[in-house]
PDB file of C-alpha atoms and ligand atoms in Angstrom:
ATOM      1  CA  UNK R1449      -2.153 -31.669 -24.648  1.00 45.00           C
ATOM      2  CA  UNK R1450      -2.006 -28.274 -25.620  1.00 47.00           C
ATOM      3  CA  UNK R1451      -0.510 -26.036 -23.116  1.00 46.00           C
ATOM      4  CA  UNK R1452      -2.328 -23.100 -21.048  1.00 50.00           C
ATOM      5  CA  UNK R1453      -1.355 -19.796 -22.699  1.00 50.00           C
ATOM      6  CA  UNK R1454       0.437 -18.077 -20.138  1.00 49.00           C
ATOM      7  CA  UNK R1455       2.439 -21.653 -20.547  1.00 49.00           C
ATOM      8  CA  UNK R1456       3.014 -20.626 -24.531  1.00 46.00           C
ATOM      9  CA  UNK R1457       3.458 -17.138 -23.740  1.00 50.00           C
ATOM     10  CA  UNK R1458       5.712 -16.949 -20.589  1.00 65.00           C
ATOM     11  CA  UNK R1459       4.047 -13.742 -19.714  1.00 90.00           C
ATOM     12  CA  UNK R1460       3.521 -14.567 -15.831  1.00 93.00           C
ATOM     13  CA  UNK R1461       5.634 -11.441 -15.259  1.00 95.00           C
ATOM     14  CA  UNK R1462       3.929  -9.332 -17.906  1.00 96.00           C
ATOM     15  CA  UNK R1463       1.826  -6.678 -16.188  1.00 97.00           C
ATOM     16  CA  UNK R1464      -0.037  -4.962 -18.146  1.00 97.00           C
ATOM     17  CA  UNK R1465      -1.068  -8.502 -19.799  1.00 96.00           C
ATOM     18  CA  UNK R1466      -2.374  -9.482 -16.186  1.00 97.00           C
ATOM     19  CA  UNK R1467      -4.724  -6.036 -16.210  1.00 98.00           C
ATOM     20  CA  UNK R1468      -6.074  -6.937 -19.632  1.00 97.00           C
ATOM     21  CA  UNK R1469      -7.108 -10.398 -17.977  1.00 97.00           C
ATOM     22  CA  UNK R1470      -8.782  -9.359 -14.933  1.00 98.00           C
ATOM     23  CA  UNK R1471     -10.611  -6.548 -16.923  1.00 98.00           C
ATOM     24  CA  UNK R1472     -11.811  -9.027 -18.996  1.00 98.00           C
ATOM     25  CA  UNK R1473     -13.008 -11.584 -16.288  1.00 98.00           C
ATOM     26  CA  UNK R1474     -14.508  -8.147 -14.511  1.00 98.00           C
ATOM     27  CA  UNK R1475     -16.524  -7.539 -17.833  1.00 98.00           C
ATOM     28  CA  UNK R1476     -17.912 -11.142 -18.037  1.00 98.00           C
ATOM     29  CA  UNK R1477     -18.746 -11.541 -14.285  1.00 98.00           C
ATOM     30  CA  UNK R1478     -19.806  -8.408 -13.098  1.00 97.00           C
ATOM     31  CA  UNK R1479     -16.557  -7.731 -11.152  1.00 98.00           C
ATOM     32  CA  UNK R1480     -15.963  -3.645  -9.851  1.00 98.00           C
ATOM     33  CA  UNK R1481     -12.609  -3.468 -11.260  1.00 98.00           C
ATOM     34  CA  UNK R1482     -10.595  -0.406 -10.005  1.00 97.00           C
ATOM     35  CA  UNK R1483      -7.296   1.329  -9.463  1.00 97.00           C
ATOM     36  CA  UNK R1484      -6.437   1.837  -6.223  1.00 96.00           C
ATOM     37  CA  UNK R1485      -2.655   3.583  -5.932  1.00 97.00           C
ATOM     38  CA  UNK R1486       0.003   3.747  -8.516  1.00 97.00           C
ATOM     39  CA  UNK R1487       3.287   2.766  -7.407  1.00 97.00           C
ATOM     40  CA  UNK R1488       4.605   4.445 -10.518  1.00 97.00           C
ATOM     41  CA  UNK R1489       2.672   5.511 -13.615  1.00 96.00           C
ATOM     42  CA  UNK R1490       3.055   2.301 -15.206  1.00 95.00           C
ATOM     43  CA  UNK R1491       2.365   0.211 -12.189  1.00 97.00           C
ATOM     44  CA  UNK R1492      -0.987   0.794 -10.742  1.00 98.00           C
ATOM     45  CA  UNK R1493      -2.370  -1.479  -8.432  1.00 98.00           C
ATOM     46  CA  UNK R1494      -6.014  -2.851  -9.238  1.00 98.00           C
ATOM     47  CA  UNK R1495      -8.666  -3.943  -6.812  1.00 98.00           C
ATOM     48  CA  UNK R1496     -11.676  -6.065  -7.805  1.00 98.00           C
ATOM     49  CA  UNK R1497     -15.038  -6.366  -6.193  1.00 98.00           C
ATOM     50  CA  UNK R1498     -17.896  -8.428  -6.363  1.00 98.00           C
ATOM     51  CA  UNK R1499     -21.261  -7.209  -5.509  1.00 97.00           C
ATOM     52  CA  UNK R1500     -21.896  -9.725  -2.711  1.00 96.00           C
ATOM     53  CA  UNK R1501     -19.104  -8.338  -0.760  1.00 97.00           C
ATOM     54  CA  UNK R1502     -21.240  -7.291   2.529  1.00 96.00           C
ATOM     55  CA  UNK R1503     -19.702  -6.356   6.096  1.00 97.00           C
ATOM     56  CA  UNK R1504     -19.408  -9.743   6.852  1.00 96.00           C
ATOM     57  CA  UNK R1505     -18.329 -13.634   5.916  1.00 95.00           C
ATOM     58  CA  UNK R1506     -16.157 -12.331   3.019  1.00 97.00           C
ATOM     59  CA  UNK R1507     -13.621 -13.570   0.920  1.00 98.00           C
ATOM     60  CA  UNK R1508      -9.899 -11.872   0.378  1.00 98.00           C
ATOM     61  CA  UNK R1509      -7.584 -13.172  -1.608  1.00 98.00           C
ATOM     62  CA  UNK R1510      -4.775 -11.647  -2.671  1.00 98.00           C
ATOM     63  CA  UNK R1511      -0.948 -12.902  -4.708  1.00 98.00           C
ATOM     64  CA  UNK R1512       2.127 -10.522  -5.989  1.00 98.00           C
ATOM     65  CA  UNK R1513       2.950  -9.149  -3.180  1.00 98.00           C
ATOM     66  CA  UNK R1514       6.390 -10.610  -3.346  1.00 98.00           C
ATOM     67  CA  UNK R1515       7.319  -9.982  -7.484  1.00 97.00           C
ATOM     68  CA  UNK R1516       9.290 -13.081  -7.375  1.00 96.00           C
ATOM     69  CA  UNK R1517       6.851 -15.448  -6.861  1.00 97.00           C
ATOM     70  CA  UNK R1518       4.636 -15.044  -9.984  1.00 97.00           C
ATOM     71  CA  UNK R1519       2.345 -18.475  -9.682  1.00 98.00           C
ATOM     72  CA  UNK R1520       0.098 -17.254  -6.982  1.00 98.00           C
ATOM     73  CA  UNK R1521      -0.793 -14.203  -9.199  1.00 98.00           C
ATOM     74  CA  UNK R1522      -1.084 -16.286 -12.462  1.00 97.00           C
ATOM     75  CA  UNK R1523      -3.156 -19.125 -10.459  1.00 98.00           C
ATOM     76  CA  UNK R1524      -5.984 -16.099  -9.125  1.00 98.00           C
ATOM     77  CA  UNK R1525      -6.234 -14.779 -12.888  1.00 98.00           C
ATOM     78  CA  UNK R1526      -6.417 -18.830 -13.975  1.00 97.00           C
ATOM     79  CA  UNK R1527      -8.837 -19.443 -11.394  1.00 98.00           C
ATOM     80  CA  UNK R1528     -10.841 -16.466 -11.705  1.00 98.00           C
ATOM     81  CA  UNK R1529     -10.887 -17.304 -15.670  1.00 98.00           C
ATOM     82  CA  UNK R1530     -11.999 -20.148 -14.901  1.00 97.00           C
ATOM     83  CA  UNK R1531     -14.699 -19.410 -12.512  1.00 97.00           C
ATOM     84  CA  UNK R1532     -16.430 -16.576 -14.203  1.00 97.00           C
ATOM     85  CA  UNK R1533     -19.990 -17.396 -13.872  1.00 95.00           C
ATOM     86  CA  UNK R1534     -19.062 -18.456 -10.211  1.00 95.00           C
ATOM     87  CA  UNK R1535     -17.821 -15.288  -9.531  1.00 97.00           C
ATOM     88  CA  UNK R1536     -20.095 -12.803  -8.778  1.00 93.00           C
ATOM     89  CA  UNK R1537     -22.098 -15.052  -6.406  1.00 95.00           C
ATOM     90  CA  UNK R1538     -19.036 -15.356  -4.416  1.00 97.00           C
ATOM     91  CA  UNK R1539     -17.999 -12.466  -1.280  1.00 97.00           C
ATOM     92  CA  UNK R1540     -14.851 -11.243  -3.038  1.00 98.00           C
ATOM     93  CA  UNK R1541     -12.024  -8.806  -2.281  1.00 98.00           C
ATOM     94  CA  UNK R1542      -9.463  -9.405  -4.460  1.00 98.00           C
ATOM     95  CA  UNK R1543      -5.756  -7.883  -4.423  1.00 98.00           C
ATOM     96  CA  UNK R1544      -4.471  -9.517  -8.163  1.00 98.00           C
ATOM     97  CA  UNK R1545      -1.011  -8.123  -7.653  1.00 98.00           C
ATOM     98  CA  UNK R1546       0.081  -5.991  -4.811  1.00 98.00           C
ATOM     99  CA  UNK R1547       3.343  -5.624  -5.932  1.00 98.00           C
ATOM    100  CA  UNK R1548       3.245  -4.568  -9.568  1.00 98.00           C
ATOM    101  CA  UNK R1549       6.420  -3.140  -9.711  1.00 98.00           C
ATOM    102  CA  UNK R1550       7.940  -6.176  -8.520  1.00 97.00           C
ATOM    103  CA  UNK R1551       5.900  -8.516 -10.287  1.00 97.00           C
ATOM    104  CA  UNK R1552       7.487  -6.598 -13.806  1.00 97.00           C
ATOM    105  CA  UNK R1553      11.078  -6.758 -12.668  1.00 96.00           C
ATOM    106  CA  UNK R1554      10.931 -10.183 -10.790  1.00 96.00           C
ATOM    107  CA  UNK R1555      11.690  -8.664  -7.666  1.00 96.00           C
ATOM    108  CA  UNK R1556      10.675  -9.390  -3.892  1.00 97.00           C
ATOM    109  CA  UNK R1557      10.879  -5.180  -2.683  1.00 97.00           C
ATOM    110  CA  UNK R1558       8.973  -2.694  -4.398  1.00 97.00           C
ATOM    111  CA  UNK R1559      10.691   0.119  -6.395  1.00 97.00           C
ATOM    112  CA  UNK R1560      11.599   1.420  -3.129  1.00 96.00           C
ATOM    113  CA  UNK R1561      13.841  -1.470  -1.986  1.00 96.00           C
ATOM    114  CA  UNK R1562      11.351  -2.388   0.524  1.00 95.00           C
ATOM    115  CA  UNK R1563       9.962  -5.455   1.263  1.00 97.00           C
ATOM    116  CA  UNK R1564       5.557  -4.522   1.228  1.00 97.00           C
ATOM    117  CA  UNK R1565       5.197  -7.766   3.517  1.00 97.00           C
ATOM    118  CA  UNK R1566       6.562  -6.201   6.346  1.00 96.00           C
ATOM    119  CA  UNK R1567       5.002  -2.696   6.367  1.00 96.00           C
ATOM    120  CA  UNK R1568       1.645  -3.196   7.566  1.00 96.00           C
ATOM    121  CA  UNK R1569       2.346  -1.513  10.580  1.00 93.00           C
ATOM    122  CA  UNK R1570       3.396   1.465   9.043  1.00 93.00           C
ATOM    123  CA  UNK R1571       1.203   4.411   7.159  1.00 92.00           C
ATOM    124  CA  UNK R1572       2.534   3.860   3.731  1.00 92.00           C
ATOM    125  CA  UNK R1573       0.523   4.726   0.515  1.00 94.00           C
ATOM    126  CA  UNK R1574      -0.186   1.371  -0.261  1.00 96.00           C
ATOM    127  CA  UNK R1575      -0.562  -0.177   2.531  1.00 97.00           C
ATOM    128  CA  UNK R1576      -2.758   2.649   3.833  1.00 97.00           C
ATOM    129  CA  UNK R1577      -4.756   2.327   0.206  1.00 97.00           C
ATOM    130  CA  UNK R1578      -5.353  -1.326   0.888  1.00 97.00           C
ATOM    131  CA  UNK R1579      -6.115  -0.886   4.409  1.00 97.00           C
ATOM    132  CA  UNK R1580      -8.731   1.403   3.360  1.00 97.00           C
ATOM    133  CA  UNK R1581     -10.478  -0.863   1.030  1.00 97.00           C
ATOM    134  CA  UNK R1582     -10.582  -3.574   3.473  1.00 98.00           C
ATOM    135  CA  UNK R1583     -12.018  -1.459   6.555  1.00 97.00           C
ATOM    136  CA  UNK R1584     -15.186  -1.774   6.254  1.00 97.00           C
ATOM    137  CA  UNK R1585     -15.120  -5.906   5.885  1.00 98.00           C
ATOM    138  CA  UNK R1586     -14.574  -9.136   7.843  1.00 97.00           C
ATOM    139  CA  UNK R1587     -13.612 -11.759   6.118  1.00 97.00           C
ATOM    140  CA  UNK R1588     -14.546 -15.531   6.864  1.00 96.00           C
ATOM    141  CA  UNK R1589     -11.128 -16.256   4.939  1.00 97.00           C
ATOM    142  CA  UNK R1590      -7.796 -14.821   3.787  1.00 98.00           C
ATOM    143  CA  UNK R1591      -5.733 -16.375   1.498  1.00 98.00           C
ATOM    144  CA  UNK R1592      -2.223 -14.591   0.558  1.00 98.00           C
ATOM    145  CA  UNK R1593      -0.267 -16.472  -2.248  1.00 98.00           C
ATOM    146  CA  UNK R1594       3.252 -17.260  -2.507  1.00 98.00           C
ATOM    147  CA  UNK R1595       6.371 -19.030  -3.382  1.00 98.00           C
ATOM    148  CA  UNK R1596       9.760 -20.062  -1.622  1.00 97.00           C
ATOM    149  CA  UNK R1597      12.769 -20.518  -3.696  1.00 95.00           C
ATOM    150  CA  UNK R1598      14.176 -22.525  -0.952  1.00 95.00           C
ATOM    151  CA  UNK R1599      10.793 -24.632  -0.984  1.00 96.00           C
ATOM    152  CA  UNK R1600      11.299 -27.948  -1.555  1.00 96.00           C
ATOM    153  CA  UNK R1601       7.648 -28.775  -2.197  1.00 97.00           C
ATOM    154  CA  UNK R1602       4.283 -27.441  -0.769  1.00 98.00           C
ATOM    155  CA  UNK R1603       3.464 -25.837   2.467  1.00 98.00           C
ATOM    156  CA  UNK R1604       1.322 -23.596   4.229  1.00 98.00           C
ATOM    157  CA  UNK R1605       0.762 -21.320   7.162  1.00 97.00           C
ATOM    158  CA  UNK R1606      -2.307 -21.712   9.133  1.00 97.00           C
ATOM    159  CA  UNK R1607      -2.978 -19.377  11.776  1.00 95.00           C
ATOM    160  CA  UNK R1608      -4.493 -20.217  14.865  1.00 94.00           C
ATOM    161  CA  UNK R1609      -7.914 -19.564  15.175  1.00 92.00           C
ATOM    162  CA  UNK R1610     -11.194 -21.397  14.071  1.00 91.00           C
ATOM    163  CA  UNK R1611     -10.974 -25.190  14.105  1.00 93.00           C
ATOM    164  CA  UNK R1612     -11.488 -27.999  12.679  1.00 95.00           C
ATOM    165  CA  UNK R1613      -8.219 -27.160  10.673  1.00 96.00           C
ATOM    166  CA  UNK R1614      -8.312 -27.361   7.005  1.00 96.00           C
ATOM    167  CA  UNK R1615      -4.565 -27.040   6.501  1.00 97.00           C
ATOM    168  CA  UNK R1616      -4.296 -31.118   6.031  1.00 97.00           C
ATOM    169  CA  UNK R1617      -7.072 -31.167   3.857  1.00 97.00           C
ATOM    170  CA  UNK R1618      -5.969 -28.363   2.025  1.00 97.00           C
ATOM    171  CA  UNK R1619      -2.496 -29.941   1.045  1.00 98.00           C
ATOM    172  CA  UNK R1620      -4.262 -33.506   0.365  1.00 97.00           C
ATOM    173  CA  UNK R1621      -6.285 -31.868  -2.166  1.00 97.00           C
ATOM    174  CA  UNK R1622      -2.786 -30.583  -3.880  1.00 98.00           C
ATOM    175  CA  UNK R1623      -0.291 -33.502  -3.119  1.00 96.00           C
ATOM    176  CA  UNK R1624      -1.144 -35.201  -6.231  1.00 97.00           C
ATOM    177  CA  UNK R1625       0.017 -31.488  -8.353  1.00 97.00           C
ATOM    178  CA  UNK R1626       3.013 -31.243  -6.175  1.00 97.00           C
ATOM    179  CA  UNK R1627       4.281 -33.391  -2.882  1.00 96.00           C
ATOM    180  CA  UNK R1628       4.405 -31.962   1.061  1.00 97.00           C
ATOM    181  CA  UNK R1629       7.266 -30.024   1.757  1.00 97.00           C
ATOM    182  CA  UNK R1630       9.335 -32.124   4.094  1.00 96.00           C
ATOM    183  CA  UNK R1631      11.212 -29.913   5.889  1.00 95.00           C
ATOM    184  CA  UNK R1632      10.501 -29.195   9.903  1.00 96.00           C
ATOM    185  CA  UNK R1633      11.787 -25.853  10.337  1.00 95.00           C
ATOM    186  CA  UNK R1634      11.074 -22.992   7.675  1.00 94.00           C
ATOM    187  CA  UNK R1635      12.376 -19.611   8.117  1.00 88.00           C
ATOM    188  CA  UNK R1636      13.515 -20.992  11.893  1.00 89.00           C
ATOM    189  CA  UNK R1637       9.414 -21.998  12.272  1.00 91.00           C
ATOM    190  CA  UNK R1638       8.494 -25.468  13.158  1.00 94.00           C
ATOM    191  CA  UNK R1639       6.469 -27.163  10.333  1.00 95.00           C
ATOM    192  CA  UNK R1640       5.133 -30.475  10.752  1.00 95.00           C
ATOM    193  CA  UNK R1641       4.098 -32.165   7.187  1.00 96.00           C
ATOM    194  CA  UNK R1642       4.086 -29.152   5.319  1.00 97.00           C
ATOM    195  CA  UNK R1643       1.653 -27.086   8.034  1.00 97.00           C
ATOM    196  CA  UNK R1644       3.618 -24.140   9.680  1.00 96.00           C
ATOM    197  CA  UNK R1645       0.367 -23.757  12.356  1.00 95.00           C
ATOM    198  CA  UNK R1646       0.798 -20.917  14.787  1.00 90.00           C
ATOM    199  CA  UNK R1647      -0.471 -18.134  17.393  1.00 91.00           C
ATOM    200  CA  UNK R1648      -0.154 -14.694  16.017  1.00 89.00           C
ATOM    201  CA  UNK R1649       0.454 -11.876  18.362  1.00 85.00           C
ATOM    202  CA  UNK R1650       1.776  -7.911  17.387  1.00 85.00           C
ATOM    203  CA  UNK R1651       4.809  -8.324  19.864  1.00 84.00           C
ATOM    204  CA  UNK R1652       5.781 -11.428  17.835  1.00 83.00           C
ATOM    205  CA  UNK R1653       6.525  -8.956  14.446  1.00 86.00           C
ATOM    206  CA  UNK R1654       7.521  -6.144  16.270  1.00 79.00           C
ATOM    207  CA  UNK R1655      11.106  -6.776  14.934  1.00 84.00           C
ATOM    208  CA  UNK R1656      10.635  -8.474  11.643  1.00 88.00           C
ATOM    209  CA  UNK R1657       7.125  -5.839  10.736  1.00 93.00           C
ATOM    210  CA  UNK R1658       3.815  -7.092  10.421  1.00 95.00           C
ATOM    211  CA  UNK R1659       3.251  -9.218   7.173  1.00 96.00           C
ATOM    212  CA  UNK R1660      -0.261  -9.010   5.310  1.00 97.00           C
ATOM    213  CA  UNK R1661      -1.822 -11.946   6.815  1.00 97.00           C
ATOM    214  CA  UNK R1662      -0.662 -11.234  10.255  1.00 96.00           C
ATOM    215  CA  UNK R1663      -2.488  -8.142   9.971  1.00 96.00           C
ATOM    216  CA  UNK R1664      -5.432  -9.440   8.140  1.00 97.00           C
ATOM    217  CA  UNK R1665      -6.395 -12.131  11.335  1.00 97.00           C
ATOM    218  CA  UNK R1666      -5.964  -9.243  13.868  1.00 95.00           C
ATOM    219  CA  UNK R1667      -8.519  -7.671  12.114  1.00 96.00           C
ATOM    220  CA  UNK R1668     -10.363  -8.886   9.628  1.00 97.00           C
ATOM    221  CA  UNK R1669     -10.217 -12.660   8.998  1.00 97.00           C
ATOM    222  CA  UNK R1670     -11.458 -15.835  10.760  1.00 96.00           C
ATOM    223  CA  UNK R1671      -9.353 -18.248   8.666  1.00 96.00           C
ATOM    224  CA  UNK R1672      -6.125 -16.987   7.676  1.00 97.00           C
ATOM    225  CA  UNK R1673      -3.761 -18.824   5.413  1.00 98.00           C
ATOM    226  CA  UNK R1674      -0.320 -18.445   3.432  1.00 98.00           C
ATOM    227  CA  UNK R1675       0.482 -20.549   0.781  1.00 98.00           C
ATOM    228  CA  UNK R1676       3.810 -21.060  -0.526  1.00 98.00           C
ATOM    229  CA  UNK R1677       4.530 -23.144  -3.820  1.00 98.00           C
ATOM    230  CA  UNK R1678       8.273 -24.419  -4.659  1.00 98.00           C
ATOM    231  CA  UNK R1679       9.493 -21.715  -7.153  1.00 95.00           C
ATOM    232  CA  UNK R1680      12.486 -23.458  -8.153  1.00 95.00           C
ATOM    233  CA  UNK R1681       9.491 -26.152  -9.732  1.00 96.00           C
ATOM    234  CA  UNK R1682       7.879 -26.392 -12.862  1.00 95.00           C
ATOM    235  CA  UNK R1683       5.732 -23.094 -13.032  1.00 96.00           C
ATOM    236  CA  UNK R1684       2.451 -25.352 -14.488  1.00 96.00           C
ATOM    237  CA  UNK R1685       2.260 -27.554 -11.324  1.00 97.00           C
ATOM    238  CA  UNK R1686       2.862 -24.219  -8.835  1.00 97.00           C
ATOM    239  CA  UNK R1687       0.047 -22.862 -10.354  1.00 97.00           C
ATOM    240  CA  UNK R1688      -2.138 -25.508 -10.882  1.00 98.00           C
ATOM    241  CA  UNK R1689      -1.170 -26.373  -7.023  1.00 98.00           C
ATOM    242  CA  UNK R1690      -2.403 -22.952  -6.386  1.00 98.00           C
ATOM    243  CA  UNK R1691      -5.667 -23.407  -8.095  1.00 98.00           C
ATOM    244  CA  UNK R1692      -6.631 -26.835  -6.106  1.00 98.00           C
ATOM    245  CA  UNK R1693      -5.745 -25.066  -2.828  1.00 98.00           C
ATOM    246  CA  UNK R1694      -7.638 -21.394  -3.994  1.00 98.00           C
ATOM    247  CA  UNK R1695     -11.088 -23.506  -5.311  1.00 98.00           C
ATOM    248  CA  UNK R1696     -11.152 -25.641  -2.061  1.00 97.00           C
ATOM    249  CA  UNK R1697     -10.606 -22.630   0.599  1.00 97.00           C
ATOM    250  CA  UNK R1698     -13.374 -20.669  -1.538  1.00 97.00           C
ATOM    251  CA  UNK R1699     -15.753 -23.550  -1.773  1.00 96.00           C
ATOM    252  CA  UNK R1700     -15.757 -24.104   2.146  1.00 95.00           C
ATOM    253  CA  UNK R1701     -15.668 -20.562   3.328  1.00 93.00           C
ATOM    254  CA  UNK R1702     -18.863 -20.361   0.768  1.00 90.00           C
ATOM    255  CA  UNK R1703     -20.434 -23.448   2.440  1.00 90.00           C
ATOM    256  CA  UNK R1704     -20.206 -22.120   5.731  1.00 83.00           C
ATOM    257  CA  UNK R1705     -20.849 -18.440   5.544  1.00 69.00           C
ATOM    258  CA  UNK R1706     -23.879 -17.793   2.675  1.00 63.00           C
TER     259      UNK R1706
HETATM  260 ZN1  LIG F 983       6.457 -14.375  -0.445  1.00 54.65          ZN
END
């Protein structure tokens, strides 16, 4: 089988290589493709909009926040590619990399040392550029991507909120790609087979700082969920594990909302 090029290529950390993709996919489906803040002049952090995006039932997705865990980034781009004529039918908000910096140096902080997925309580330039963007929208689902380099195979968090669950479903759909994490406590949170499921409040973060989808279900999303691949596994099943996870979530939310 001939492998996928980012595969060949290795370029899952290669920014500017990312941009050229999503400006292409933009191109082809319609997308609004922007800049939105520049956390230095060579890392500017792109937004991209479909048309359908109304006030309501929306779609946000976004990966990179954390520059060490490059498959959630590299699944959107493969997905989106993948998708194109899908695309602009679809509610989308999409964050491709929040953490460009990081994403080029393979780091979890921004050039500042700071970790972004903690700071949504605070009135920082990026957070405050995202925030912006995503005022004026609720979203029927949110989908932030990562990896855990203590992972030992697939898990999610599902925050508690709209049921029936799909977290079970959801990591059905990618068991065959990669199997359940097994372990019951992840960063000192219960998980039963691979679903860390939870009540979110403010007071809960108030030491730790608010991470993006914490923020994101107080005030935008009905369905909020954080995946995490293995990132000590092979890079082709994290992102195709990704994919599965990213296609299903979209294809519900769409079924339900428009
Ligand atoms: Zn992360």
């Amino acid at each position: 089988m001939k492998p996928a090029s980012y595969l060949e290529s290795h370029r899952t950390h290669d920014y500017p290589f990312l941009v050229r993709r999503w400006r292409a996919v933009a191109r082809k489906a319609g997308l609004e493709m922007r800049p939105v803040v520049a956390q230095t002049p060579a890392h500017k952090l792109f937004v991209v909009k479909s048309k359908r995006l109304g006030k309501s039932d929306g779609i946000y997705i976004s990966a990179g926040i954390h520059g060490d865990e490059p498959a959630g980034a590299e699944a959107l781009i493969l997905w989106a590619e993948q998708n194109v004529k899908r695309l602009a039918e679809l509610p989308l908000l999409i964050f491709p990399c929040l953490n460009p910096w990081g994403l080029t140096n393979n780091q979890r902080v921004d050039q500042n040392g700071h970790d972004l997925n903690r700071q949504f309580h605070l009135d920082l330039p990026l957070v405050r550029a995202v925030k912006k963007l995503t005022e004026p929208h609720q979203f029927a689902l949110a989908l932030t991507l990562h990896e855990d380099f203590d992972g030992q195979g697939l898990y999610l968090y599902e925050v508690e909120r709209a049921t029936p669950y799909w977290g079970e479903d959801l990591l059905n759909i990618a068991r065959p790609i990669i199997a359940i994490e097994g372990r019951v406590l992840i960063d000192g949170r219960r998980a039963s087979a691979g679903i860390v499921r939870r009540k979110v409040t403010l007071k809960k973060f108030a030491d730790i700082g608010l991470p993006e989808a914490v923020w994101l279900h107080l005030n935008h999303s009905t369905r909020t969920f954080t995946i995490e691949t293995p990132s000590e596994f092979s890079l082709d099943r994290r992102v195709q594990a990704q994919i599965a996870i990213i296609d299903e979530c979209v294809r519900r939310a769409a079924a339900q909302s428009f």
